[in-house]
mmCIF file of C-alpha atoms in Angstrom:
data_model
loop_
_atom_site.group_PDB
_atom_site.id
_atom_site.type_symbol
_atom_site.label_atom_id
_atom_site.label_comp_id
_atom_site.label_asym_id
_atom_site.label_seq_id
_atom_site.Cartn_x
_atom_site.Cartn_y
_atom_site.Cartn_z
ATOM 1 C CA MET A 1 30.933 -2.443 31.658
ATOM 2 C CA ARG A 2 30.034 -2.798 34.764
ATOM 3 C CA ALA A 3 27.725 0.428 35.607
ATOM 4 C CA THR A 4 28.715 3.583 38.281
ATOM 5 C CA ILE A 5 26.672 4.833 40.638
ATOM 6 C CA ASN A 6 27.257 8.496 41.426
ATOM 7 C CA LEU A 7 25.585 9.422 44.960
ATOM 8 C CA LEU A 8 24.321 12.763 45.358
ATOM 9 C CA HIS A 9 24.449 14.734 49.226
ATOM 10 C CA THR A 10 27.693 12.851 50.454
ATOM 11 C CA GLU A 11 28.888 15.576 51.741
ATOM 12 C CA LEU A 12 26.741 14.309 55.090
ATOM 13 C CA ILE A 13 28.886 11.492 55.375
ATOM 14 C CA PRO A 14 31.825 13.125 58.120
ATOM 15 C CA ASP A 15 28.503 13.791 59.770
ATOM 16 C CA LEU A 16 26.866 10.966 60.077
ATOM 17 C CA LEU A 17 30.148 8.836 60.452
ATOM 18 C CA ALA A 18 30.590 11.347 64.112
ATOM 19 C CA ILE A 19 27.104 11.001 65.559
ATOM 20 C CA LEU A 20 26.290 6.859 65.430
ATOM 21 C CA PRO A 21 29.671 6.321 67.127
ATOM 22 C CA ASP A 22 27.893 8.180 70.574
ATOM 23 C CA TRP A 23 25.090 7.136 70.178
ATOM 24 C CA TYR A 24 26.241 3.374 70.069
ATOM 25 C CA ARG A 25 28.419 4.500 73.204
ATOM 26 C CA GLY A 26 25.407 5.825 75.331
ATOM 27 C CA GLN A 27 22.928 2.609 74.327
ATOM 28 C CA ALA A 28 24.814 0.016 74.864
ATOM 29 C CA ASP A 29 23.233 -1.298 77.756
ATOM 30 C CA GLN A 30 19.619 -1.208 76.105
ATOM 31 C CA ARG A 31 21.719 -4.147 73.906
ATOM 32 C CA GLU A 32 23.602 -6.493 75.183
ATOM 33 C CA LEU A 33 24.981 -9.350 73.084
ATOM 34 C CA PRO A 34 27.604 -11.542 74.630
ATOM 35 C CA TRP A 35 29.909 -11.521 71.691
ATOM 36 C CA ARG A 36 30.517 -7.716 72.279
ATOM 37 C CA ASN A 37 31.505 -8.806 76.153
ATOM 38 C CA CYS A 38 34.880 -10.179 74.353
ATOM 39 C CA PRO A 39 34.943 -9.496 71.248
ATOM 40 C CA THR A 40 38.359 -11.727 70.475
ATOM 41 C CA PRO A 41 38.545 -12.608 66.533
ATOM 42 C CA TYR A 42 37.086 -16.068 66.981
ATOM 43 C CA HIS A 43 34.122 -15.357 68.892
ATOM 44 C CA THR A 44 33.679 -11.981 66.928
ATOM 45 C CA TRP A 45 34.023 -14.912 63.044
ATOM 46 C CA LEU A 46 31.697 -17.238 64.476
ATOM 47 C CA SER A 47 29.198 -14.018 66.156
ATOM 48 C CA GLU A 48 29.202 -12.860 62.201
ATOM 49 C CA ILE A 49 28.737 -15.747 60.017
ATOM 50 C CA MET A 50 25.774 -16.901 62.428
ATOM 51 C CA LEU A 51 23.753 -13.863 63.232
ATOM 52 C CA GLN A 52 24.056 -14.265 58.781
ATOM 53 C CA GLN A 53 20.271 -14.642 57.466
ATOM 54 C CA THR A 54 19.531 -15.060 61.636
ATOM 55 C CA ARG A 55 18.539 -12.643 64.197
ATOM 56 C CA ALA A 56 20.472 -11.755 66.598
ATOM 57 C CA SER A 57 17.970 -12.843 69.705
ATOM 58 C CA ALA A 58 17.960 -16.126 67.948
ATOM 59 C CA VAL A 59 21.470 -16.301 67.924
ATOM 60 C CA ILE A 60 22.786 -16.015 71.116
ATOM 61 C CA PRO A 61 21.973 -19.629 72.242
ATOM 62 C CA TYR A 62 23.254 -21.637 69.330
ATOM 63 C CA TYR A 63 26.482 -19.036 69.909
ATOM 64 C CA GLU A 64 26.576 -20.108 73.750
ATOM 65 C CA ARG A 65 26.709 -23.942 72.880
ATOM 66 C CA PHE A 66 29.144 -23.764 70.313
ATOM 67 C CA LEU A 67 31.707 -21.893 72.356
ATOM 68 C CA ALA A 68 31.591 -24.291 75.430
ATOM 69 C CA SER A 69 31.541 -27.404 73.140
ATOM 70 C CA LEU A 70 34.280 -25.715 70.320
ATOM 71 C CA PRO A 71 35.839 -22.741 72.814
ATOM 72 C CA ASP A 72 38.641 -22.284 69.902
ATOM 73 C CA ILE A 73 39.756 -22.476 66.342
ATOM 74 C CA ALA A 74 41.745 -25.317 67.129
ATOM 75 C CA ALA A 75 38.730 -27.106 68.547
ATOM 76 C CA LEU A 76 36.323 -25.956 65.433
ATOM 77 C CA ALA A 77 39.133 -27.126 63.071
ATOM 78 C CA ALA A 78 39.476 -30.839 64.953
ATOM 79 C CA CYS A 79 35.769 -30.847 65.229
ATOM 80 C CA ASP A 80 33.735 -34.416 63.716
ATOM 81 C CA ASP A 81 31.267 -33.352 60.711
ATOM 82 C CA GLU A 82 28.444 -34.660 62.704
ATOM 83 C CA ARG A 83 28.931 -33.279 66.038
ATOM 84 C CA LEU A 84 29.126 -30.084 63.927
ATOM 85 C CA MET A 85 26.338 -30.233 62.300
ATOM 86 C CA LYS A 86 24.128 -30.959 65.754
ATOM 87 C CA LEU A 87 25.920 -27.944 67.233
ATOM 88 C CA TRP A 88 24.937 -26.065 64.021
ATOM 89 C CA GLN A 89 21.443 -27.832 63.522
ATOM 90 C CA GLY A 90 17.765 -25.779 64.218
ATOM 91 C CA LEU A 91 20.286 -22.273 62.962
ATOM 92 C CA GLY A 92 20.029 -23.447 58.546
ATOM 93 C CA TYR A 93 21.744 -22.307 55.598
ATOM 94 C CA TYR A 94 23.861 -25.002 57.437
ATOM 95 C CA SER A 95 26.964 -24.512 54.749
ATOM 96 C CA ARG A 96 28.189 -21.971 56.005
ATOM 97 C CA ALA A 97 29.027 -24.401 59.725
ATOM 98 C CA ARG A 98 31.405 -26.009 56.790
ATOM 99 C CA ASN A 99 32.916 -23.802 55.811
ATOM 100 C CA LEU A 100 33.782 -22.661 59.273
ATOM 101 C CA LYS A 101 35.689 -25.713 59.553
ATOM 102 C CA LYS A 102 37.276 -24.969 56.071
ATOM 103 C CA ALA A 103 38.527 -22.373 57.679
ATOM 104 C CA ALA A 104 39.450 -23.137 60.624
ATOM 105 C CA ILE A 105 42.022 -25.745 59.194
ATOM 106 C CA LEU A 106 42.910 -22.940 56.828
ATOM 107 C CA ILE A 107 43.716 -20.836 59.704
ATOM 108 C CA CYS A 108 45.374 -23.413 61.732
ATOM 109 C CA GLN A 109 47.971 -24.391 58.635
ATOM 110 C CA GLU A 110 48.682 -20.971 57.226
ATOM 111 C CA TYR A 111 48.025 -18.599 60.294
ATOM 112 C CA GLY A 112 49.069 -20.790 63.224
ATOM 113 C CA GLY A 113 45.886 -21.157 64.308
ATOM 114 C CA GLN A 114 44.891 -16.831 65.094
ATOM 115 C CA LEU A 115 42.805 -15.924 62.357
ATOM 116 C CA PRO A 116 44.935 -12.918 60.150
ATOM 117 C CA GLN A 117 44.733 -8.648 59.562
ATOM 118 C CA ASP A 118 45.294 -8.491 56.068
ATOM 119 C CA PHE A 119 42.079 -8.005 54.425
ATOM 120 C CA THR A 120 42.811 -10.085 51.153
ATOM 121 C CA SER A 121 43.636 -12.682 53.430
ATOM 122 C CA LEU A 122 40.525 -13.401 55.131
ATOM 123 C CA LEU A 123 38.891 -12.714 51.961
ATOM 124 C CA ASN A 124 40.766 -15.386 50.850
ATOM 125 C CA LEU A 125 39.266 -18.278 53.677
ATOM 126 C CA PRO A 126 35.942 -20.361 52.897
ATOM 127 C CA GLY A 127 33.229 -18.572 53.886
ATOM 128 C CA ILE A 128 34.356 -14.821 54.741
ATOM 129 C CA GLY A 129 32.836 -12.020 52.271
ATOM 130 C CA ARG A 130 33.649 -8.397 52.078
ATOM 131 C CA TYR A 131 30.994 -7.414 54.868
ATOM 132 C CA THR A 132 32.300 -9.857 57.511
ATOM 133 C CA ALA A 133 35.951 -9.218 56.226
ATOM 134 C CA SER A 134 35.211 -5.514 57.055
ATOM 135 C CA ALA A 135 33.007 -6.717 60.529
ATOM 136 C CA ILE A 136 36.325 -8.745 61.646
ATOM 137 C CA GLY A 137 38.848 -6.152 61.054
ATOM 138 C CA SER A 138 36.709 -3.756 62.457
ATOM 139 C CA ILE A 139 35.560 -5.703 65.738
ATOM 140 C CA ALA A 140 38.595 -7.334 66.748
ATOM 141 C CA PHE A 141 41.306 -5.623 65.019
ATOM 142 C CA GLY A 142 40.042 -1.759 64.896
ATOM 143 C CA GLN A 143 41.146 -1.765 60.914
ATOM 144 C CA PRO A 144 38.731 1.243 59.602
ATOM 145 C CA TRP A 145 36.224 -0.961 57.335
ATOM 146 C CA PRO A 146 33.332 -0.273 56.426
ATOM 147 C CA ALA A 147 31.231 -2.914 57.087
ATOM 148 C CA VAL A 148 28.216 -2.730 54.212
ATOM 149 C CA ASP A 149 25.342 -5.110 54.530
ATOM 150 C CA GLY A 150 21.426 -4.553 53.990
ATOM 151 C CA ASN A 151 21.297 -1.850 57.590
ATOM 152 C CA VAL A 152 23.977 0.514 56.118
ATOM 153 C CA LEU A 153 22.386 0.416 53.167
ATOM 154 C CA ARG A 154 18.736 1.333 54.303
ATOM 155 C CA VAL A 155 20.093 4.077 56.703
ATOM 156 C CA LEU A 156 22.271 5.673 53.919
ATOM 157 C CA SER A 157 19.723 5.241 51.252
ATOM 158 C CA ARG A 158 17.715 7.395 53.496
ATOM 159 C CA VAL A 159 19.822 10.060 55.222
ATOM 160 C CA LEU A 160 21.040 10.451 51.226
ATOM 161 C CA ALA A 161 17.361 10.544 49.047
ATOM 162 C CA SER A 162 19.315 7.998 47.271
ATOM 163 C CA THR A 163 17.082 6.012 44.922
ATOM 164 C CA ALA A 164 19.765 3.843 43.681
ATOM 165 C CA ASP A 165 18.469 0.122 43.540
ATOM 166 C CA ILE A 166 20.186 -1.704 46.877
ATOM 167 C CA ALA A 167 19.673 -4.842 45.676
ATOM 168 C CA ALA A 168 22.449 -4.063 42.570
ATOM 169 C CA PRO A 169 25.928 -4.303 43.449
ATOM 170 C CA ALA A 170 26.923 -1.453 42.272
ATOM 171 C CA THR A 171 25.271 0.304 44.759
ATOM 172 C CA LYS A 172 26.612 -1.553 47.227
ATOM 173 C CA LYS A 173 30.082 -0.875 45.754
ATOM 174 C CA ALA A 174 29.502 3.504 45.782
ATOM 175 C CA MET A 175 27.926 3.381 49.300
ATOM 176 C CA GLU A 176 31.311 1.051 50.749
ATOM 177 C CA ASN A 177 33.175 3.056 48.760
ATOM 178 C CA THR A 178 31.484 6.912 49.839
ATOM 179 C CA LEU A 179 32.375 5.187 53.839
ATOM 180 C CA ALA A 180 35.451 4.515 53.361
ATOM 181 C CA PRO A 181 37.818 7.721 53.266
ATOM 182 C CA HIS A 182 36.151 8.652 56.095
ATOM 183 C CA TYR A 183 36.331 5.763 58.354
ATOM 184 C CA PRO A 184 38.339 5.954 62.005
ATOM 185 C CA SER A 185 40.226 3.015 62.559
ATOM 186 C CA GLY A 186 40.688 1.544 66.346
ATOM 187 C CA THR A 187 37.867 0.459 68.452
ATOM 188 C CA THR A 188 35.869 3.562 67.040
ATOM 189 C CA ALA A 189 35.668 1.623 63.494
ATOM 190 C CA GLY A 190 33.761 -1.650 65.241
ATOM 191 C CA GLU A 191 31.635 1.076 67.158
ATOM 192 C CA LEU A 192 30.743 2.414 64.540
ATOM 193 C CA ASN A 193 29.933 -0.931 62.027
ATOM 194 C CA GLN A 194 28.016 -1.816 65.153
ATOM 195 C CA ALA A 195 26.145 1.558 65.614
ATOM 196 C CA PHE A 196 25.010 0.990 62.198
ATOM 197 C CA MET A 197 23.793 -3.043 63.046
ATOM 198 C CA ASP A 198 21.714 -1.294 66.080
ATOM 199 C CA LEU A 199 20.126 1.273 64.352
ATOM 200 C CA GLY A 200 18.736 -0.555 60.945
ATOM 201 C CA ALA A 201 17.637 -3.902 63.867
ATOM 202 C CA THR A 202 16.116 -1.338 66.149
ATOM 203 C CA ILE A 203 15.321 2.180 64.637
ATOM 204 C CA CYS A 204 15.635 2.610 60.320
ATOM 205 C CA LEU A 205 13.538 -0.742 60.254
ATOM 206 C CA PRO A 206 13.250 -2.772 57.015
ATOM 207 C CA HIS A 207 9.341 -2.090 57.189
ATOM 208 C CA GLY A 208 6.818 -1.075 57.912
ATOM 209 C CA MET A 209 7.289 3.169 59.534
ATOM 210 C CA PRO A 210 10.931 3.359 60.725
ATOM 211 C CA HIS A 211 10.982 5.146 64.416
ATOM 212 C CA CYS A 212 12.403 8.576 63.424
ATOM 213 C CA ALA A 213 11.540 10.621 66.299
ATOM 214 C CA CYS A 214 14.376 8.077 68.318
ATOM 215 C CA CYS A 215 16.387 8.275 65.766
ATOM 216 C CA PRO A 216 20.007 10.029 65.945
ATOM 217 C CA LEU A 217 20.441 10.940 62.282
ATOM 218 C CA ALA A 218 17.587 12.014 62.767
ATOM 219 C CA ARG A 219 18.391 16.084 62.185
ATOM 220 C CA ILE A 220 20.721 15.452 58.903
ATOM 221 C CA CYS A 221 17.963 12.348 57.635
ATOM 222 C CA LEU A 222 16.996 13.740 53.909
ATOM 223 C CA ALA A 223 14.277 11.249 53.969
ATOM 224 C CA HIS A 224 13.307 11.880 57.216
ATOM 225 C CA ALA A 225 12.758 15.783 56.457
ATOM 226 C CA GLU A 226 10.993 14.659 52.700
ATOM 227 C CA GLY A 227 8.795 12.197 54.415
ATOM 228 C CA LEU A 228 10.431 9.844 52.061
ATOM 229 C CA GLU A 229 11.147 7.652 54.574
ATOM 230 C CA LEU A 230 8.646 4.728 53.582
ATOM 231 C CA GLU A 231 9.373 4.392 50.168
ATOM 232 C CA LEU A 232 13.495 4.452 50.540
ATOM 233 C CA PRO A 233 15.809 2.525 49.715
ATOM 234 C CA GLN A 234 14.648 1.756 46.995
ATOM 235 C CA LYS A 235 15.175 -2.495 45.945
ATOM 236 C CA SER A 236 14.674 -3.994 42.401
ATOM 237 C CA SER A 237 12.287 -7.919 43.203
ATOM 238 C CA ALA A 238 14.176 -10.698 44.561
ATOM 239 C CA ARG A 239 14.004 -13.775 41.478
ATOM 240 C CA GLN A 240 9.705 -16.042 42.969
ATOM 241 C CA ARG A 241 11.131 -19.122 44.926
ATOM 242 C CA ARG A 242 10.836 -22.158 43.430
ATOM 243 C CA GLN A 243 7.863 -24.933 45.033
ATOM 244 C CA GLU A 244 8.775 -28.205 45.759
ATOM 245 C CA LYS A 245 6.567 -30.986 45.962
ATOM 246 C CA HIS A 246 8.118 -33.775 48.226
ATOM 247 C CA THR A 247 6.465 -36.843 50.552
ATOM 248 C CA ILE A 248 7.822 -37.533 53.322
ATOM 249 C CA LEU A 249 7.714 -40.831 55.365
ATOM 250 C CA LEU A 250 8.810 -40.980 58.708
ATOM 251 C CA LEU A 251 9.179 -44.475 58.835
ATOM 252 C CA ARG A 252 8.320 -46.643 62.507
ATOM 253 C CA GLN A 253 8.957 -50.240 63.937
ATOM 254 C CA GLY A 254 8.938 -49.788 67.488
ATOM 255 C CA ASP A 255 10.687 -46.997 69.661
ATOM 256 C CA THR A 256 13.049 -46.961 65.962
ATOM 257 C CA ILE A 257 13.178 -44.006 62.768
ATOM 258 C CA ALA A 258 14.239 -44.788 59.400
ATOM 259 C CA LEU A 259 16.655 -41.592 59.041
ATOM 260 C CA HIS A 260 18.636 -41.305 55.555
ATOM 261 C CA GLN A 261 21.564 -38.981 55.160
ATOM 262 C CA ARG A 262 21.504 -36.659 52.042
ATOM 263 C CA PRO A 263 24.515 -36.294 49.917
ATOM 264 C CA ALA A 264 26.929 -34.729 49.755
ATOM 265 C CA LYS A 265 26.771 -31.928 48.132
ATOM 266 C CA GLY A 266 23.659 -30.232 47.059
ATOM 267 C CA LEU A 267 20.622 -28.649 49.795
ATOM 268 C CA LEU A 268 20.985 -29.796 53.249
ATOM 269 C CA ALA A 269 24.411 -31.649 51.886
ATOM 270 C CA GLY A 270 25.383 -34.523 54.519
ATOM 271 C CA LEU A 271 22.259 -34.004 56.728
ATOM 272 C CA TRP A 272 20.289 -36.867 58.087
ATOM 273 C CA GLU A 273 16.639 -37.043 57.417
ATOM 274 C CA PHE A 274 13.391 -38.448 56.943
ATOM 275 C CA PRO A 275 12.768 -40.549 53.446
ATOM 276 C CA ASN A 276 11.198 -38.591 51.414
ATOM 277 C CA LEU A 277 9.183 -39.131 47.492
ATOM 278 C CA PRO A 278 9.402 -36.293 44.961
ATOM 279 C CA GLY A 279 5.773 -35.668 44.071
ATOM 280 C CA LYS A 280 2.596 -35.622 46.524
ATOM 281 C CA LEU A 281 1.723 -38.915 47.167
ATOM 282 C CA ARG A 282 -1.057 -41.113 47.146
ATOM 283 C CA LYS A 283 -1.850 -44.107 49.738
ATOM 284 C CA ASP A 284 -1.078 -46.378 47.251
ATOM 285 C CA GLU A 285 1.289 -45.371 45.460
ATOM 286 C CA VAL A 286 3.461 -44.947 49.287
ATOM 287 C CA ILE A 287 1.857 -49.474 50.063
ATOM 288 C CA ARG A 288 3.750 -49.971 46.380
ATOM 289 C CA TRP A 289 6.844 -47.854 47.594
ATOM 290 C CA LEU A 290 6.936 -50.261 50.681
ATOM 291 C CA ALA A 291 6.061 -52.741 49.224
ATOM 292 C CA GLU A 292 9.268 -52.280 46.651
ATOM 293 C CA HIS A 293 11.924 -51.751 49.259
ATOM 294 C CA ASP A 294 10.514 -55.498 51.571
ATOM 295 C CA LEU A 295 8.781 -53.444 53.944
ATOM 296 C CA GLU A 296 4.807 -53.656 54.930
ATOM 297 C CA ALA A 297 2.667 -51.177 57.323
ATOM 298 C CA GLU A 298 0.443 -52.453 59.879
ATOM 299 C CA LYS A 299 -0.356 -48.615 59.704
ATOM 300 C CA LEU A 300 -0.761 -46.123 57.760
ATOM 301 C CA GLN A 301 -1.294 -42.241 58.650
ATOM 302 C CA ILE A 302 -1.703 -38.977 56.828
ATOM 303 C CA LEU A 303 -0.635 -36.189 58.393
ATOM 304 C CA PRO A 304 -0.975 -32.040 58.229
ATOM 305 C CA PRO A 305 0.948 -30.939 55.886
ATOM 306 C CA ALA A 306 3.678 -28.354 55.836
ATOM 307 C CA LYS A 307 6.035 -26.035 53.888
ATOM 308 C CA HIS A 308 9.357 -25.281 53.906
ATOM 309 C CA ILE A 309 11.000 -22.051 52.955
ATOM 310 C CA PHE A 310 14.496 -21.709 52.186
ATOM 311 C CA SER A 311 16.246 -18.887 50.270
ATOM 312 C CA HIS A 312 15.450 -19.590 46.757
ATOM 313 C CA ILE A 313 13.441 -22.739 47.018
ATOM 314 C CA GLU A 314 9.916 -23.722 48.569
ATOM 315 C CA TRP A 315 9.005 -27.212 49.350
ATOM 316 C CA GLN A 316 5.330 -28.226 50.228
ATOM 317 C CA LEU A 317 5.541 -31.105 51.816
ATOM 318 C CA SER A 318 2.358 -34.132 52.805
ATOM 319 C CA SER A 319 3.505 -36.596 55.221
ATOM 320 C CA TRP A 320 2.479 -40.425 55.878
ATOM 321 C CA LEU A 321 3.604 -41.739 59.188
ATOM 322 C CA VAL A 322 3.939 -45.614 58.931
ATOM 323 C CA GLU A 323 3.900 -48.199 61.234
ATOM 324 C CA VAL A 324 6.328 -50.850 59.607
ATOM 325 C CA ALA A 325 5.623 -54.678 60.272
ATOM 326 C CA PRO A 326 9.069 -56.568 61.591
ATOM 327 C CA ALA A 327 10.808 -58.539 58.720
ATOM 328 C CA THR A 328 10.480 -62.410 59.043
ATOM 329 C CA GLY A 329 12.987 -63.237 61.083
ATOM 330 C CA LEU A 330 14.690 -59.996 61.704
ATOM 331 C CA THR A 331 14.128 -57.183 63.392
ATOM 332 C CA VAL A 332 13.663 -53.367 60.312
ATOM 333 C CA ARG A 333 17.113 -52.278 62.143
ATOM 334 C CA ASP A 334 18.898 -55.798 60.764
ATOM 335 C CA ASN A 335 18.030 -55.692 56.926
ATOM 336 C CA HIS A 336 20.355 -54.126 54.547
ATOM 337 C CA LEU A 337 17.619 -50.541 53.902
ATOM 338 C CA PRO A 338 19.646 -47.319 52.709
ATOM 339 C CA PHE A 339 18.490 -46.146 56.230
ATOM 340 C CA VAL A 340 19.354 -45.839 59.703
ATOM 341 C CA TRP A 341 17.354 -46.916 62.066
ATOM 342 C CA ALA A 342 17.381 -44.945 65.191
ATOM 343 C CA ASN A 343 15.231 -44.458 68.738
ATOM 344 C CA SER A 344 14.528 -40.296 70.251
ATOM 345 C CA GLN A 345 17.353 -40.065 71.986
ATOM 346 C CA GLU A 346 19.854 -41.368 69.702
ATOM 347 C CA ILE A 347 18.418 -38.617 67.178
ATOM 348 C CA ALA A 348 18.855 -35.284 69.738
ATOM 349 C CA GLU A 349 22.110 -36.608 70.439
ATOM 350 C CA HIS A 350 23.766 -38.059 67.159
ATOM 351 C CA TYR A 351 21.901 -37.632 63.942
ATOM 352 C CA SER A 352 21.519 -33.313 62.644
ATOM 353 C CA LEU A 353 17.728 -33.376 61.601
ATOM 354 C CA PRO A 354 17.646 -29.966 59.716
ATOM 355 C CA SER A 355 14.971 -27.277 60.222
ATOM 356 C CA ALA A 356 12.884 -28.127 57.173
ATOM 357 C CA PHE A 357 11.735 -31.782 59.570
ATOM 358 C CA GLN A 358 11.204 -30.586 62.517
ATOM 359 C CA TYR A 359 7.652 -30.217 61.886
ATOM 360 C CA TYR A 360 7.727 -34.231 62.752
ATOM 361 C CA SER A 361 9.742 -34.325 65.397
ATOM 362 C CA PRO A 362 6.331 -34.638 67.285
ATOM 363 C CA TYR A 363 5.934 -37.846 65.824
ATOM 364 C CA ILE A 364 8.951 -39.472 66.043
ATOM 365 C CA HIS A 365 8.002 -40.602 69.926
ATOM 366 C CA LYS A 366 6.061 -43.758 70.076
ATOM 367 C CA LYS A 367 1.928 -42.980 71.683
#
């Protein structure tokens, strides 16, 4: 049986929801974001997907570049996978981009190329959960749907002085159910959800001291009244990240670098990477691996270690720069190896390298 959460002090909700839209309108000029200038369903959907796990300031250039290349849902549905990954390169969590395209194809097939306004239909699209469906519905269609994310959980926990664990699904459900009966329709619904986003991003901060002196909710906030701002919200610890060691091989011949495509499923599925091996390899182990692939090193140089953190995995990276000797009678590019060989311009234009491998971009160019 699922646990149920009974929130206290919910009589404050109507006041809270009355205060935030006016505050949002009054400070809108201070937080201009391109997707708010033209909140079409497509623009809202795209921005909400990009904003998952990513700061707004970091999203802006990707959003503008993406829209310039794929201005509507039909263009997204028809986009080549490699081009899509290149447009997304650097944003991380690449499954978001794959789900965007899958959803776009369904929208073109089943909804005439237009995002549906029905909540259940939105939820049935790949990559769209309750929060994203609510954000799209409220901002683009004026639906009275509260979009409950970390910002809302934090703000409500402090205003209501709630000690419920915000990592628990039951807490999120309770807060959504508490807000829903009081939510407005029309443009105010979208303004309210965006007000929560802005308040959580700029004032009711998750780490360190929140800026209560300039918070529009300070006069009704129980955490502020009781000096509990730093103790709330309560959140159970996330699971510890698994650590993995990898050795990256930058195989270079002339002006080309070897690239390998990752499997179609799993972490960073289908993206390109530099050849790499599990563990931290010594020089003799790298030489042995090269010999097994009929490659000979003219020069081997160890590179500085690096680290890349995914949501549940931490990669500890060691790396070698390998100047590959030309094969007898053949260039490396002609050999039948499990790589493609590309120069720096080809990599920049055609191959999507995840952020985990961007540490090594400076070594692509021969010095």
